[in-house]
XYZ file of C-alpha atoms in Angstrom:
397
model
C 29.254 -35.027 -59.919
C 29.608 -34.687 -56.206
C 31.275 -31.021 -56.843
C 28.411 -30.215 -59.385
C 26.283 -31.099 -55.620
C 28.598 -28.811 -53.554
C 28.426 -26.185 -55.668
C 24.896 -26.088 -56.169
C 24.396 -26.094 -52.041
C 27.390 -23.604 -51.895
C 25.053 -21.360 -54.408
C 21.690 -21.500 -52.266
C 23.506 -20.693 -49.190
C 24.844 -17.664 -50.819
C 21.883 -16.890 -52.477
C 20.003 -17.286 -48.739
C 22.212 -14.840 -46.973
C 21.910 -12.357 -49.803
C 18.130 -12.757 -49.128
C 18.564 -12.003 -45.592
C 20.884 -9.288 -45.742
C 18.383 -7.569 -48.521
C 14.989 -8.642 -46.828
C 15.802 -9.966 -43.199
C 12.860 -11.958 -41.758
C 10.882 -9.789 -39.197
C 9.551 -10.538 -35.570
C 6.394 -9.268 -34.226
C 4.278 -9.302 -32.045
C 2.186 -12.964 -32.323
C -1.550 -12.486 -32.681
C -1.019 -8.942 -31.172
C -0.185 -10.165 -27.882
C 2.321 -7.113 -26.633
C 4.377 -8.147 -23.374
C 6.113 -6.284 -20.901
C 7.062 -6.797 -17.240
C 9.382 -6.606 -14.528
C 12.692 -7.929 -13.387
C 12.789 -9.408 -10.278
C 16.499 -8.286 -9.440
C 15.324 -4.862 -9.859
C 12.951 -4.634 -7.566
C 14.555 -4.159 -4.463
C 11.457 -4.846 -1.727
C 13.896 -6.883 1.321
C 12.281 -7.710 4.344
C 14.449 -8.481 7.291
C 13.318 -8.345 11.224
C 14.358 -5.962 13.324
C 16.728 -6.072 16.105
C 14.644 -4.509 18.847
C 10.953 -3.528 19.471
C 9.594 -0.981 21.367
C 5.702 -0.862 22.146
C 3.853 2.402 23.579
C 0.185 2.145 24.841
C -2.062 5.472 24.132
C -2.894 6.526 27.783
C -5.594 9.375 26.664
C -8.823 9.265 28.602
C -10.678 7.859 25.503
C -8.105 4.522 25.837
C -9.133 3.150 29.075
C -12.271 1.636 28.592
C -10.658 -0.895 26.509
C -7.995 -1.450 29.477
C -11.334 -2.147 31.729
C -13.524 -4.211 29.406
C -14.712 -8.030 29.714
C -12.930 -9.115 26.655
C -9.320 -10.042 26.202
C -8.509 -8.651 22.502
C -5.932 -6.081 23.826
C -4.569 -8.188 26.516
C -3.415 -10.639 23.476
C -2.653 -8.293 21.102
C 0.206 -6.567 23.913
C 1.142 -10.035 24.813
C 1.708 -10.884 20.887
C 3.822 -7.573 20.226
C 5.841 -8.828 23.174
C 6.809 -11.615 21.413
C 7.726 -11.102 18.036
C 10.676 -9.397 18.555
C 13.287 -10.754 21.306
C 14.548 -7.406 22.805
C 11.045 -6.039 23.637
C 9.943 -3.085 25.455
C 6.814 -1.498 26.880
C 5.923 1.953 27.642
C 3.285 4.004 27.967
C 2.697 7.293 25.431
C 4.984 10.078 26.986
C 6.254 8.437 30.010
C 10.012 7.120 29.994
C 8.861 4.690 32.513
C 9.343 0.985 31.083
C 6.561 -1.533 32.253
C 7.696 -5.625 32.656
C 5.506 -8.082 33.057
C 2.211 -9.796 32.072
C 0.573 -7.704 29.104
C -2.525 -8.072 31.824
C -0.959 -6.495 34.904
C 0.859 -3.972 32.614
C -2.892 -2.290 31.119
C -4.134 -1.979 34.664
C -0.671 -0.608 36.031
C -2.432 2.462 38.813
C 0.781 4.405 38.272
C 0.441 4.642 34.198
C -0.442 7.884 32.795
C -3.661 9.435 32.339
C -3.038 11.771 29.129
C -6.108 14.143 27.973
C -5.252 14.152 24.487
C -2.946 12.437 21.864
C -0.574 14.398 20.114
C 0.647 11.897 17.555
C 2.725 14.242 15.434
C 4.935 14.753 18.466
C 5.320 10.924 18.950
C 5.948 10.038 15.177
C 8.651 12.910 15.117
C 10.427 11.095 17.491
C 10.204 8.246 16.443
C 10.986 8.827 12.728
C 14.459 10.056 14.950
C 14.771 7.181 16.240
C 14.333 4.650 13.266
C 17.269 6.614 11.562
C 20.211 5.449 13.469
C 18.725 2.688 15.154
C 17.471 -1.019 13.577
C 13.820 -0.788 15.993
C 10.421 -1.113 14.980
C 7.918 0.990 17.168
C 4.722 0.313 17.562
C 1.472 2.765 19.245
C -1.500 0.831 20.025
C -3.975 3.596 20.010
C -7.713 4.150 19.650
C -6.329 6.361 16.786
C -8.340 9.996 17.941
C -6.494 13.026 17.404
C -7.581 15.470 20.042
C -6.191 18.481 21.813
C -8.028 18.317 24.496
C -9.588 21.014 26.610
C -9.164 23.939 23.719
C -12.100 23.450 21.966
C -13.604 21.202 19.066
C -10.948 19.244 17.968
C -12.948 19.384 14.258
C -11.557 22.733 13.479
C -7.755 21.265 14.282
C -8.219 18.130 12.009
C -6.709 19.358 9.152
C -3.826 21.482 10.587
C -3.174 18.207 12.260
C -2.894 16.059 9.542
C -0.627 18.201 8.201
C 1.682 17.937 11.255
C 1.622 14.508 10.934
C 2.895 14.389 7.516
C 5.612 16.892 8.568
C 6.812 14.435 11.526
C 6.805 11.540 8.839
C 8.502 13.363 5.212
C 12.188 13.260 4.246
C 13.283 10.047 5.723
C 14.679 7.915 3.101
C 14.231 4.392 4.694
C 11.052 4.977 7.000
C 7.625 3.327 6.593
C 4.617 2.388 8.307
C 1.381 0.388 9.243
C -1.902 0.722 10.189
C -3.377 -2.586 12.107
C -7.039 -2.380 12.684
C -8.689 -4.679 15.234
C -11.892 -4.821 17.363
C -12.228 -5.018 21.044
C -14.207 -4.655 24.055
C -15.151 -0.957 25.247
C -16.369 -0.200 28.902
C -16.540 2.956 30.708
C -16.544 6.870 29.789
C -15.429 8.067 26.038
C -14.055 11.302 25.773
C -15.862 13.077 22.211
C -14.069 16.088 20.052
C -15.442 18.604 22.536
C -13.415 16.866 25.471
C -16.845 16.388 27.048
C -17.363 12.668 29.007
C -19.664 10.240 27.865
C -20.025 7.479 30.367
C -21.568 4.115 28.615
C -24.485 2.318 29.835
C -23.140 -0.872 28.740
C -20.205 -2.639 26.973
C -19.816 -2.376 23.227
C -17.299 -3.273 20.831
C -15.180 -0.492 19.638
C -12.752 -0.267 16.747
C -8.731 0.398 17.680
C -5.206 0.335 15.975
C -1.564 -0.683 15.985
C 0.056 2.046 14.108
C 4.204 0.429 13.798
C 7.192 2.834 11.983
C 10.471 1.071 11.375
C 12.907 0.809 8.491
C 11.383 -0.420 4.681
C 12.403 -3.811 5.933
C 11.393 -4.510 8.862
C 7.965 -3.048 7.905
C 8.141 -5.293 5.027
C 8.738 -7.872 7.941
C 5.759 -7.019 10.032
C 3.828 -7.414 6.527
C 5.043 -10.885 5.822
C 4.082 -12.138 9.236
C 1.052 -10.711 9.990
C -1.232 -13.506 8.826
C 1.135 -15.677 10.542
C 1.907 -14.758 14.264
C -1.306 -12.316 14.793
C -4.052 -15.106 13.290
C -5.134 -15.215 16.741
C -6.335 -11.824 16.310
C -8.543 -12.488 13.535
C -6.020 -11.655 11.051
C -6.583 -7.674 11.080
C -7.338 -5.030 8.253
C -4.042 -3.192 7.635
C -2.438 -1.256 5.432
C 1.012 -0.315 4.670
C 2.926 2.874 3.748
C 6.394 3.184 2.026
C 7.345 -0.653 1.637
C 7.461 -0.225 -2.249
C 10.064 0.636 -4.553
C 8.929 3.204 -6.418
C 11.852 4.067 -8.368
C 11.395 0.010 -9.699
C 7.826 0.065 -10.644
C 8.583 2.559 -13.127
C 10.979 0.857 -14.911
C 8.929 -2.393 -16.364
C 10.582 -3.587 -19.665
C 9.233 -4.594 -22.806
C 9.825 -8.754 -23.476
C 11.183 -8.063 -26.665
C 14.967 -6.685 -27.129
C 13.889 -4.227 -29.855
C 10.703 -2.651 -30.980
C 8.566 -4.571 -33.079
C 5.538 -4.305 -34.922
C 1.886 -5.846 -34.766
C 1.353 -8.998 -36.416
C -1.823 -8.313 -38.176
C -2.233 -4.352 -37.830
C -5.956 -2.890 -37.630
C -6.933 -5.942 -35.791
C -7.533 -6.950 -31.310
C -4.616 -6.115 -29.616
C -3.921 -7.821 -26.313
C -1.427 -5.658 -23.719
C 0.019 -8.003 -20.963
C 1.945 -6.344 -18.107
C 3.715 -8.958 -15.663
C 3.582 -6.745 -12.376
C 5.903 -8.108 -9.377
C 4.880 -10.130 -6.968
C 4.471 -7.330 -4.471
C 1.398 -5.940 -6.371
C -0.613 -9.157 -7.068
C -3.370 -7.676 -4.279
C -3.552 -4.794 -6.703
C -7.057 -3.022 -6.886
C -7.804 -3.409 -10.803
C -10.349 -0.856 -10.773
C -7.777 1.953 -9.681
C -6.009 0.905 -12.961
C -5.947 3.535 -15.808
C -4.840 2.746 -19.570
C -3.681 5.839 -21.562
C -2.904 6.490 -25.148
C -2.255 10.070 -26.890
C -3.206 11.629 -23.957
C -6.050 10.297 -22.826
C -7.529 7.360 -22.152
C -7.385 4.472 -24.403
C -10.957 3.606 -26.311
C -12.806 0.892 -27.969
C -15.007 1.994 -30.891
C -17.703 0.137 -31.105
C -19.833 -0.938 -34.140
C -22.525 1.911 -33.855
C -19.841 4.156 -33.385
C -20.142 5.367 -29.614
C -16.762 4.995 -27.384
C -15.765 2.825 -24.324
C -13.144 3.277 -21.949
C -10.888 0.227 -22.481
C -10.049 -1.169 -18.600
C -7.566 -3.547 -17.623
C -8.387 -7.367 -15.826
C -6.123 -8.977 -13.736
C -5.369 -12.455 -13.113
C -4.527 -14.237 -9.384
C -0.665 -14.107 -10.042
C -0.805 -10.556 -10.677
C -0.582 -10.028 -14.560
C -2.402 -7.368 -15.889
C -3.888 -7.860 -19.357
C -5.391 -5.182 -21.546
C -7.683 -5.936 -24.560
C -8.183 -3.034 -27.699
C -11.271 -4.928 -29.767
C -10.924 -1.868 -31.868
C -8.733 1.324 -30.525
C -8.184 3.913 -33.254
C -4.254 3.619 -32.139
C -2.052 7.024 -33.035
C 1.595 6.390 -33.644
C 3.795 8.929 -31.721
C 6.593 11.368 -34.038
C 8.566 8.313 -33.666
C 5.682 6.161 -35.607
C 5.549 4.328 -32.372
C 2.438 3.132 -30.741
C 2.874 4.142 -26.917
C 0.258 2.834 -24.662
C 0.625 3.829 -21.111
C -0.713 1.574 -17.878
C -0.507 2.680 -14.431
C -1.918 2.979 -10.935
C -3.151 5.676 -8.931
C -2.169 5.206 -4.882
C -5.170 5.868 -3.047
C -5.998 4.844 0.222
C -9.179 2.350 0.741
C -12.085 3.969 0.909
C -12.527 1.200 3.859
C -9.930 3.768 5.792
C -11.184 7.514 5.116
C -14.598 6.823 4.452
C -17.140 3.632 6.157
C -14.641 3.616 9.473
C -14.080 7.710 10.057
C -16.455 9.970 11.153
C -16.415 13.817 11.628
C -18.224 14.135 14.336
C -19.293 11.998 17.762
C -20.695 14.679 19.899
C -23.348 12.086 20.553
C -21.030 9.457 21.842
C -18.717 6.639 20.028
C -20.426 3.873 17.572
C -19.201 0.162 17.103
C -17.723 1.022 13.515
C -16.067 4.225 13.164
C -13.397 6.500 14.583
C -13.114 10.237 14.796
C -11.157 11.933 11.947
C -9.422 8.750 11.353
C -9.822 9.956 7.490
C -7.080 12.623 8.824
C -4.839 10.785 10.428
C -4.593 7.996 7.795
C -4.175 10.746 4.963
C -1.286 12.339 7.163
C 0.656 9.502 7.713
C 0.257 8.311 3.867
C 1.033 11.645 2.604
C 4.414 11.856 4.708
C 5.560 8.241 4.109
C 3.990 7.377 0.687
C 3.351 10.643 -1.430
C 3.556 9.326 -4.619
C 0.247 10.013 -6.799
C 0.932 6.650 -8.966
C 1.642 2.818 -7.982
C 3.428 1.887 -10.771
C 3.703 3.246 -14.324
C 4.622 1.366 -17.224
C 4.571 1.720 -21.299
C 3.797 -0.600 -23.719
C 5.990 0.272 -26.696
C 5.169 -1.944 -30.427
C 4.903 -0.922 -33.631
C 1.980 -0.573 -35.982
C 3.423 -2.679 -39.167
């Protein structure tokens, strides 16, 4: 009796094995939810404090009124930058002399230079070359206004100056940068785009900037400590360039080791892309979803189409809901949906806060030619058109 039971069990086992060989079980994307993501070990975005820092103060004519204002915003800023890194030196732009002492004393030094124009590209070129061989972070406190001095209307040179900035910053493999925007008191004489003085009748508030250049790890460090150490300055609005590992951003992996079919072909499909932590603050409005050479669309009940858009969760995860999308297989019989984000500058930096005509004098919001300065920096440090790119690949059945 026991032999008969054993034989029956063996027969069942053999039959099951044969069934698996002939008709193996099929794994599927359960509920048509397709997953992909980035492995943390492949994204190299380490942050390390620099060994030294250098702070340069723009000494152009339009900077002096910040130094003379009744408030102490710029004084506090300089003091903060002096203490972020132990080994910090302070200079005025294009002056080799080191200035020591309290920040208020430095800003009112009588022997500071009086430059009529700021040549950002020349400064950036020297700083980039220094950073190539030295673990130093370089800060420039500036009004952000490009100028050609008394040689005419600066508007005619803005495109040229933008190109020179890009040229100064490109082709440095470990270079990154940041722009931090502040607002401080402004009292005195402003020099406009035609290098004409305009004396203000009263103190106003004016935007000014800290432009930082350093190795990628150092600028990531600055980004990490920004909200903590600079909180006394009301958390400045900031933008960073060159801090991302773009190679890794284009190397998303499907969550399954092999290509899987949908559980219910023809039904709604959900694509889930787990982004790296550095993209948690991604602007979802810049995310594109592409299939078969065009934007992925849903077909509405009335026969019209609508563009499928991505949604973002608080942790940075992207979800794409395709309710009734006409998926088309490629030559290999696979469905491929590409999700990517355009890498553009926020409108505030190139529109809201920038103006192309300051002939009548300054206002409290905009900076003359700011868009050209920011675009020049971005093009030099971060020319990539896309912030990330991921292919979601699955089978119809």
